[in-house]
PDB file of C-alpha atoms in Angstrom:
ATOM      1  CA  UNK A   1      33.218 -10.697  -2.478  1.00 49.00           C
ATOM      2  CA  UNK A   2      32.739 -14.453  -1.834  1.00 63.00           C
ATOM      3  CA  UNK A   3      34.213 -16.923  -3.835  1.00 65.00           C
ATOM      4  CA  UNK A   4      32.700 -19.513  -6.171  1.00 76.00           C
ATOM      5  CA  UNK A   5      30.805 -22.483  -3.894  1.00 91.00           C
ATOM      6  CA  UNK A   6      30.647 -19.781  -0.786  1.00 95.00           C
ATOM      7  CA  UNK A   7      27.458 -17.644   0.580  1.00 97.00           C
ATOM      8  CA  UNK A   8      27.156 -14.407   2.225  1.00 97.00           C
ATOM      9  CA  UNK A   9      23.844 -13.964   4.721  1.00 98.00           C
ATOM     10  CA  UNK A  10      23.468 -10.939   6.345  1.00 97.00           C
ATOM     11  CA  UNK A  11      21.632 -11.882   9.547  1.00 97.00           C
ATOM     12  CA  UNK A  12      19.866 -10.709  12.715  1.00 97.00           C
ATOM     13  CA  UNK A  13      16.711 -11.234  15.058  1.00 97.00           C
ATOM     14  CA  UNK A  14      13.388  -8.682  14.617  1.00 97.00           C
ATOM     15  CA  UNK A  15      12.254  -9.064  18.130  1.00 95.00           C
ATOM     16  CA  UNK A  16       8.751  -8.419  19.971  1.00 95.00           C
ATOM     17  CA  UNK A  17       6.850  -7.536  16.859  1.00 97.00           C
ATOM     18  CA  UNK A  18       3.497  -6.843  17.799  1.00 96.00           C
ATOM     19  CA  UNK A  19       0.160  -8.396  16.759  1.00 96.00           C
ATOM     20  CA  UNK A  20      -2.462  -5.270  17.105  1.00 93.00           C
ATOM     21  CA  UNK A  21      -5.852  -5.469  15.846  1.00 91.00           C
ATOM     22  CA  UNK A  22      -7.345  -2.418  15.545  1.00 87.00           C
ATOM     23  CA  UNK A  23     -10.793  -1.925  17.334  1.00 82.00           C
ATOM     24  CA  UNK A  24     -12.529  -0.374  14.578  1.00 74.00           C
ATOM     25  CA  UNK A  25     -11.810  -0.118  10.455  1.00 75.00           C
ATOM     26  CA  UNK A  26     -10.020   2.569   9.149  1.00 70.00           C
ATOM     27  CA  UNK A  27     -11.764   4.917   7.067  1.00 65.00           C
ATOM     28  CA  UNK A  28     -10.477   5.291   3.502  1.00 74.00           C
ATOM     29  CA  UNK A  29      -8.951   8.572   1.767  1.00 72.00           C
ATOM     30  CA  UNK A  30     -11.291  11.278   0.445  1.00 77.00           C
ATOM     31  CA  UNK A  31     -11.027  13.940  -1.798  1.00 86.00           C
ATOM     32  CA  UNK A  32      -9.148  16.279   0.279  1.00 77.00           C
ATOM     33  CA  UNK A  33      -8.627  14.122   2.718  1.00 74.00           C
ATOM     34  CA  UNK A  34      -6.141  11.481   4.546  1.00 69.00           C
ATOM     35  CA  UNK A  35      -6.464   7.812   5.268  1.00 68.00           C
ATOM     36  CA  UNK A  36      -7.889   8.242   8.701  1.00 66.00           C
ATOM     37  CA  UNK A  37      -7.270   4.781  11.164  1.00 70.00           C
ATOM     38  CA  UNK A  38      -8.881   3.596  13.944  1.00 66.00           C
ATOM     39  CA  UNK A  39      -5.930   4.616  17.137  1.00 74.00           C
ATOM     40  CA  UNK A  40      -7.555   2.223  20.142  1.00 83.00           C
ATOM     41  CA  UNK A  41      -6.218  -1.475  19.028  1.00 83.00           C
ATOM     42  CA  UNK A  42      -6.432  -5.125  20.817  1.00 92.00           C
ATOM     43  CA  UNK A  43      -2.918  -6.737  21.799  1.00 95.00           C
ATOM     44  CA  UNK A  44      -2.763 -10.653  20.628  1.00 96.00           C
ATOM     45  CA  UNK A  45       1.337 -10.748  21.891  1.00 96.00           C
ATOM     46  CA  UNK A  46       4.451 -10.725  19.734  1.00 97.00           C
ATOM     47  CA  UNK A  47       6.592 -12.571  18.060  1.00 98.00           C
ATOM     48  CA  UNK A  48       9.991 -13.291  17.193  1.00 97.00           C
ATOM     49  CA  UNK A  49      11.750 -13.172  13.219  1.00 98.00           C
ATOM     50  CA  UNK A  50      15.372 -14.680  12.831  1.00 98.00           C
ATOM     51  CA  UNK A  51      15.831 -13.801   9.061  1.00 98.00           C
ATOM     52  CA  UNK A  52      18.872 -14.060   6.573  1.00 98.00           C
ATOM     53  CA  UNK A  53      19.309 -11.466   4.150  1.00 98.00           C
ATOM     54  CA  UNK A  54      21.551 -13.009   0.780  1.00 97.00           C
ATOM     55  CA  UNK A  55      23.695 -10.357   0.107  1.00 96.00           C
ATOM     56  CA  UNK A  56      24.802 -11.161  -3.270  1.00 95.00           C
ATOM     57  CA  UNK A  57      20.714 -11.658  -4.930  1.00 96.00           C
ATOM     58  CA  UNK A  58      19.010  -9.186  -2.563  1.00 97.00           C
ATOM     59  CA  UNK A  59      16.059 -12.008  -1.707  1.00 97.00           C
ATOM     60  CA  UNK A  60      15.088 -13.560   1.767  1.00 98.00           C
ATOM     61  CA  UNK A  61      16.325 -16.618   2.897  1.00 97.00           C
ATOM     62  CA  UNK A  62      15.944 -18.444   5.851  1.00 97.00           C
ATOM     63  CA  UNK A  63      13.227 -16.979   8.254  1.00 98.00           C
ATOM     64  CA  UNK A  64      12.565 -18.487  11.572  1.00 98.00           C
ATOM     65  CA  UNK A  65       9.759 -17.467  14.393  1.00 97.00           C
ATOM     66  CA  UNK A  66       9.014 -17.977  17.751  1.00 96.00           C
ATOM     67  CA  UNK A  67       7.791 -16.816  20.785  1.00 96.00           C
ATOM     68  CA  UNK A  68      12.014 -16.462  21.969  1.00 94.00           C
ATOM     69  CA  UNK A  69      15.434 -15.379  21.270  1.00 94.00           C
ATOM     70  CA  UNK A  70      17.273 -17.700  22.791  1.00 97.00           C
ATOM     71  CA  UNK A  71      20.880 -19.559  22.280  1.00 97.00           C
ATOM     72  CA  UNK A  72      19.024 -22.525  20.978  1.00 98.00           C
ATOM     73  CA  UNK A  73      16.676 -20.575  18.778  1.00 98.00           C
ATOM     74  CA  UNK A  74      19.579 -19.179  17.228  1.00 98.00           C
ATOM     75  CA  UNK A  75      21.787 -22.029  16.571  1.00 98.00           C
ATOM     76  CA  UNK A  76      18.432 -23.952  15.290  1.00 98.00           C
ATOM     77  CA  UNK A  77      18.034 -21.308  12.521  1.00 98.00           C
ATOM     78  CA  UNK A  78      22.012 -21.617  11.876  1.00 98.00           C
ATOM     79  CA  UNK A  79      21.421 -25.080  11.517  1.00 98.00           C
ATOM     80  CA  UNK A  80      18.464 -24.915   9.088  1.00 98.00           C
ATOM     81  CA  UNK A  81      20.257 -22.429   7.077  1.00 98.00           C
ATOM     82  CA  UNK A  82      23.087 -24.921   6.392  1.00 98.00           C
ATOM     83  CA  UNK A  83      21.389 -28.150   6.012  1.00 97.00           C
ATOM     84  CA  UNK A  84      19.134 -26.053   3.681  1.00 96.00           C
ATOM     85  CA  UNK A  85      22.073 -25.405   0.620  1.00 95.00           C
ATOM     86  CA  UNK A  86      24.658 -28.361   1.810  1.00 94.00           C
ATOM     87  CA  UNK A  87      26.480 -27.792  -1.474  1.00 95.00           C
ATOM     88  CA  UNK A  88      27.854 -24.241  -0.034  1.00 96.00           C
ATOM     89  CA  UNK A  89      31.347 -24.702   1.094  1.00 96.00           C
ATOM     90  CA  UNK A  90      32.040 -21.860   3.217  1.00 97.00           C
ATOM     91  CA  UNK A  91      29.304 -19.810   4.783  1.00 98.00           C
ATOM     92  CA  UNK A  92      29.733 -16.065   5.840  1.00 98.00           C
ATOM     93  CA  UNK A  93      27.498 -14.706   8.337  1.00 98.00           C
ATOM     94  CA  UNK A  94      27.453 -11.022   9.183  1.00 97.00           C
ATOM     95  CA  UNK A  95      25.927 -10.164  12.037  1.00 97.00           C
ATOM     96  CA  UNK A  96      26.457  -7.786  15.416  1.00 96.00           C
ATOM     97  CA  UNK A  97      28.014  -8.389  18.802  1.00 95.00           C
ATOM     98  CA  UNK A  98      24.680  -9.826  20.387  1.00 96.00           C
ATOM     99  CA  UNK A  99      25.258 -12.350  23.166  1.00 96.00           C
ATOM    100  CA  UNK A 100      23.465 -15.284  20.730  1.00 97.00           C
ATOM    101  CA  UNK A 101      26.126 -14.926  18.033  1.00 98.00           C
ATOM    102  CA  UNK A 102      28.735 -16.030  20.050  1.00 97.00           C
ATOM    103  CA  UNK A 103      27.629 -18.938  22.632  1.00 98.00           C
ATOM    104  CA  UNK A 104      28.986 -21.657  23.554  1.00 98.00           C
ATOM    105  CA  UNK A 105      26.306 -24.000  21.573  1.00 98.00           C
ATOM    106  CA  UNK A 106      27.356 -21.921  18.185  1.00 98.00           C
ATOM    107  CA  UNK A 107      31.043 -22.609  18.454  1.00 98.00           C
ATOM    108  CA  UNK A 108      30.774 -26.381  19.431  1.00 98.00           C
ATOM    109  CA  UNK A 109      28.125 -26.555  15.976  1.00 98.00           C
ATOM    110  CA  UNK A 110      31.050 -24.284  14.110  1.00 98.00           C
ATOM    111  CA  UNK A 111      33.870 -26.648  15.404  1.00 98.00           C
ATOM    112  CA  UNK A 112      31.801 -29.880  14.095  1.00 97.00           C
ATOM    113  CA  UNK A 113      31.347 -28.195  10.945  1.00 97.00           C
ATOM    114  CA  UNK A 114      34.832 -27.622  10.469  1.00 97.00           C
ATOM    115  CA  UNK A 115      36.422 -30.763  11.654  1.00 96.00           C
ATOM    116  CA  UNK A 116      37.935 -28.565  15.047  1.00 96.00           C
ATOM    117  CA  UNK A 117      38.783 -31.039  17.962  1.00 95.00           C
ATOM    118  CA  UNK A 118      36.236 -30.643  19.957  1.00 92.00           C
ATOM    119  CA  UNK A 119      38.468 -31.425  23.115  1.00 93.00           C
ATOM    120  CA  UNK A 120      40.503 -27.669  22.191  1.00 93.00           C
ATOM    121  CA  UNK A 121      37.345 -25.497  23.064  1.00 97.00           C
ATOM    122  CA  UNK A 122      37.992 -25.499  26.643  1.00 96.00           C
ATOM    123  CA  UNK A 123      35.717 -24.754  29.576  1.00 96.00           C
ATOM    124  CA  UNK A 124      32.883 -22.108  29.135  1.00 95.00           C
ATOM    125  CA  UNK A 125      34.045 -19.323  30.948  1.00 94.00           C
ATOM    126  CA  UNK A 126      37.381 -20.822  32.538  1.00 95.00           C
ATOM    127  CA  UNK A 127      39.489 -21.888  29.569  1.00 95.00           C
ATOM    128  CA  UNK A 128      40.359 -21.922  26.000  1.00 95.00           C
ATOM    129  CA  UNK A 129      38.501 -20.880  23.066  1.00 97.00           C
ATOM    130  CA  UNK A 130      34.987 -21.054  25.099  1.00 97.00           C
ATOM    131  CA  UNK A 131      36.311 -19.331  27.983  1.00 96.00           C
ATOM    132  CA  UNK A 132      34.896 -15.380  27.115  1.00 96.00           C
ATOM    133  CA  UNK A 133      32.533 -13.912  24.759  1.00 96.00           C
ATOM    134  CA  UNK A 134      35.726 -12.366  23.479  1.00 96.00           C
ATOM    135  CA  UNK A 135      37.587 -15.203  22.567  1.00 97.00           C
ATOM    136  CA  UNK A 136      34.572 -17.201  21.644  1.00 98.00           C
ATOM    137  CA  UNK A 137      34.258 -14.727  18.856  1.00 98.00           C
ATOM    138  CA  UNK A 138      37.636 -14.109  17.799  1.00 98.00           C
ATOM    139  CA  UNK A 139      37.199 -18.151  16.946  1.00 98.00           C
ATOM    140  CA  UNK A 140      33.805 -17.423  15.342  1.00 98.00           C
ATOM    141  CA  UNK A 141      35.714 -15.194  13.075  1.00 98.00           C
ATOM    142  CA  UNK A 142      38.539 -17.149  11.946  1.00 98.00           C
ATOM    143  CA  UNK A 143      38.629 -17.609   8.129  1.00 97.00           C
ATOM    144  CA  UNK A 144      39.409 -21.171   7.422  1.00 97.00           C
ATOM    145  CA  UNK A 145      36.131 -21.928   9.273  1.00 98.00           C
ATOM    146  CA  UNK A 146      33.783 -23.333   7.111  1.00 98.00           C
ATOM    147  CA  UNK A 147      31.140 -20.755   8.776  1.00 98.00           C
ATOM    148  CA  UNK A 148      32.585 -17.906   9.190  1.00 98.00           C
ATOM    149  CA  UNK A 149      31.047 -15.019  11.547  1.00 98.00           C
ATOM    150  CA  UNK A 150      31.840 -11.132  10.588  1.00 97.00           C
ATOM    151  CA  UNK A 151      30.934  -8.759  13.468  1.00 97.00           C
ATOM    152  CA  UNK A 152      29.632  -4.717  13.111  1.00 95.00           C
ATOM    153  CA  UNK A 153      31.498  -2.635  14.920  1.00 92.00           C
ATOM    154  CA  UNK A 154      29.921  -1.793  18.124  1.00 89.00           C
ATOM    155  CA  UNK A 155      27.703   0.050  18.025  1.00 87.00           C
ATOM    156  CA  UNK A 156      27.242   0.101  14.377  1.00 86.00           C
ATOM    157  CA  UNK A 157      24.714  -2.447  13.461  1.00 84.00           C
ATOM    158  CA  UNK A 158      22.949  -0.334  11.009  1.00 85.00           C
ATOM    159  CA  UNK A 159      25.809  -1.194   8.963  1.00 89.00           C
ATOM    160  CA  UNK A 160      24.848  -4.648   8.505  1.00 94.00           C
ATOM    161  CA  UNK A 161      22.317  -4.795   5.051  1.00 95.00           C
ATOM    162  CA  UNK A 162      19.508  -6.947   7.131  1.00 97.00           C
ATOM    163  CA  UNK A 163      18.352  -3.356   9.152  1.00 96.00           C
ATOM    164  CA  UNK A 164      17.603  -1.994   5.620  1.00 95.00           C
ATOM    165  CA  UNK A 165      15.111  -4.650   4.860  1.00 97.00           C
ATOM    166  CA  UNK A 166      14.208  -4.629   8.487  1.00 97.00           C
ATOM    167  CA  UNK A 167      12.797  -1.214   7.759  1.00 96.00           C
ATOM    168  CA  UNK A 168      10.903  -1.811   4.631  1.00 96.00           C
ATOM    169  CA  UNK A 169       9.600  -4.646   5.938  1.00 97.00           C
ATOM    170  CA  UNK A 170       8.196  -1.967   8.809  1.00 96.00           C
ATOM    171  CA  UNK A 171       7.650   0.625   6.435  1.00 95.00           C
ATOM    172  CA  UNK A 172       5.439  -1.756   3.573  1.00 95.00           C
ATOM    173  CA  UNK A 173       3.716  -4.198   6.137  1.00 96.00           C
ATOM    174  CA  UNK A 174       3.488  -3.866   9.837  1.00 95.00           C
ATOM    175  CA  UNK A 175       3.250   0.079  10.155  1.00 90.00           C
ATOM    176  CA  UNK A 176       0.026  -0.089   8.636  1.00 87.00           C
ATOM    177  CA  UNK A 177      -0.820  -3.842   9.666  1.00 90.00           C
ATOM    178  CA  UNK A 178      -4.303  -5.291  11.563  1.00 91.00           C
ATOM    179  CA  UNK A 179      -3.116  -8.424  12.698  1.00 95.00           C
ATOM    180  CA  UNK A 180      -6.076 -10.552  14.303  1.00 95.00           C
ATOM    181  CA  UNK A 181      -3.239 -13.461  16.130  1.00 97.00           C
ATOM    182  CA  UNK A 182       0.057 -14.221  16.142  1.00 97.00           C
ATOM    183  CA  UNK A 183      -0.553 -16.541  13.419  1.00 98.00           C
ATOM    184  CA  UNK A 184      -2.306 -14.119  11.203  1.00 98.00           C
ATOM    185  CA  UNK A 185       0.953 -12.090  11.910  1.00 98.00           C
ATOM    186  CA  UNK A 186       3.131 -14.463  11.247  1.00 98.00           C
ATOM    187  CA  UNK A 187       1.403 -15.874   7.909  1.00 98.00           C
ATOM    188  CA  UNK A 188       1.150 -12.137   6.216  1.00 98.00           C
ATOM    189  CA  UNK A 189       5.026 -11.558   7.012  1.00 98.00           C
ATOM    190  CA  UNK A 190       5.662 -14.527   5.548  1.00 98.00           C
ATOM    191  CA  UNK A 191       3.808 -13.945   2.266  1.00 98.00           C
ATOM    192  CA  UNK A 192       5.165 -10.691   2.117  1.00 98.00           C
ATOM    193  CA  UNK A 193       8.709 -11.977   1.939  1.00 98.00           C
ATOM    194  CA  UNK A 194       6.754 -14.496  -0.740  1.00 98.00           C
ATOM    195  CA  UNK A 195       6.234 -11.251  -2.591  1.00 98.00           C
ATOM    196  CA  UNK A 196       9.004  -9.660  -2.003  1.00 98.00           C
ATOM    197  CA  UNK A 197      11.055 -12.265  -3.105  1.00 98.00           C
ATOM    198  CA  UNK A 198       9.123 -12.789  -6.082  1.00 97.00           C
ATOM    199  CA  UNK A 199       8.876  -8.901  -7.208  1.00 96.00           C
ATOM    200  CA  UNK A 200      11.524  -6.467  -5.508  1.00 95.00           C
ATOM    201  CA  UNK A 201      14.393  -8.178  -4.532  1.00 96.00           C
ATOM    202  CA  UNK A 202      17.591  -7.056  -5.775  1.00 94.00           C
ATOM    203  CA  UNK A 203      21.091  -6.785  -4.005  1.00 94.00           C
ATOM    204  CA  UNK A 204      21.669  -3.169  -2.303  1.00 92.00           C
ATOM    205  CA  UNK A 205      23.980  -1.348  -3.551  1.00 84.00           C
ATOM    206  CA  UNK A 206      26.270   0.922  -1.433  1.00 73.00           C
ATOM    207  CA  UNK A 207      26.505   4.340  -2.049  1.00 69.00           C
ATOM    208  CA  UNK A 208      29.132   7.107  -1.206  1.00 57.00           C
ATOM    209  CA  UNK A 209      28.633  11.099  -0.540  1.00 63.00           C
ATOM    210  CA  UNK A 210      26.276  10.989   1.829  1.00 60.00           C
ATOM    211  CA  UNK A 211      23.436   9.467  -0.651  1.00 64.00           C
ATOM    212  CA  UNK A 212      20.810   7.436   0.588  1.00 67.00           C
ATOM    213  CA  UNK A 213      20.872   3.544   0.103  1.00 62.00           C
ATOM    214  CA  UNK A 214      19.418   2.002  -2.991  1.00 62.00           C
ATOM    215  CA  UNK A 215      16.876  -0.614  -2.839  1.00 59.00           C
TER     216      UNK A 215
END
């Protein structure tokens, strides 16, 4: 658990989500019958979510979205998140092993955040603490950071509590969504984390035996 003045964000990218319009209204349940929906749909391209997930109240927090996911759109949403709540002291990010959470551009913003000598990073893949993805994240990780990264296991992502809202957000919204544009898209995920925020949020609670997560 995170002390007093510190934040926990569990954070990852929802990439290529898909604006599909269906062609035709769906037709509505009946009295012995299922919700029947429309299955030829028009493409308007996808988009891109970078969302936090605060651990300790269960709500949404910073939400970026583009047309990438790219080293810069990452660090840019890092960025946001901390100028956002500059009264946090240490930030802890948990996140898996992707490529994006541990570049070169994400160190150099971690080392100015935590008054590191910038002239002890080293040479992007020749020397020092920039030299592999390995060591860049091994300095991503170190505690007395004042952002501090935590990485799944590999190959174990689900563990990290931003999948589970990942999947409601599937489940509730764009399963059953008719999204005319990218911006209509983007404007009813939005609200829905609006609502979401304002009427289900609550931190998940971990469960043992086998039992299925608790929203």
């Amino acid at each position: 658990m995170a002390a007093q003045g510190e934040k926990v964000i569990s954070n990852d990218e929802m990439s290529g989500v898909q604006a599909l319009e269906r062609k035709q209204p769906g037709l509505p349940l009946r009295p012995g019958k299922v919700e029947r929906r429309e299955f030829e749909y028009i493409r308007h391209g996808t988009l891109g979510f970078i969302i936090n997930f605060e651990v300790a109240t269960g709500q949404i927090g910073q939400v970026s979205c583009g047309l990438t996911r790219t080293e810069q759109d990452y660090l840019n949403h890092i960025q946001a998140t901390v100028a956002a709540d500059p009264d946090i002291v240490r930030w802890h990010f948990v996140v898996d092993n992707l490529n994006i959470h541990q570049s070169e551009s994400l160190v150099r913003f971690v080392a100015a955040e935590s008054d590191v000598d910038e002239t002890t990073l080293g040479v992007k893949g020749k020397s020092g603490i920039l030299k592999s993805k390995q060591s860049r994240a091994e300095f991503l990780s170190q505690a007395e950071h004042r952002l501090v990264f935590h990485y799944t296991p590999k190959h174990a992502s689900w563990m990290n509590q931003i999948e589970i809202w990942f999947s409601i957000l599937a489940r509730k919204l764009l399963k059953r969504g008719n999204f005319t544009s990218r911006d209509d898209l983007k404007a009813k995920v939005l609200a829905f984390i609006d609502y979401y925020n304002l009427s289900m949020a609550k931190p998940f609670k971990w469960t043992y035996k086998g039992k299925a997560l608790a929203a």
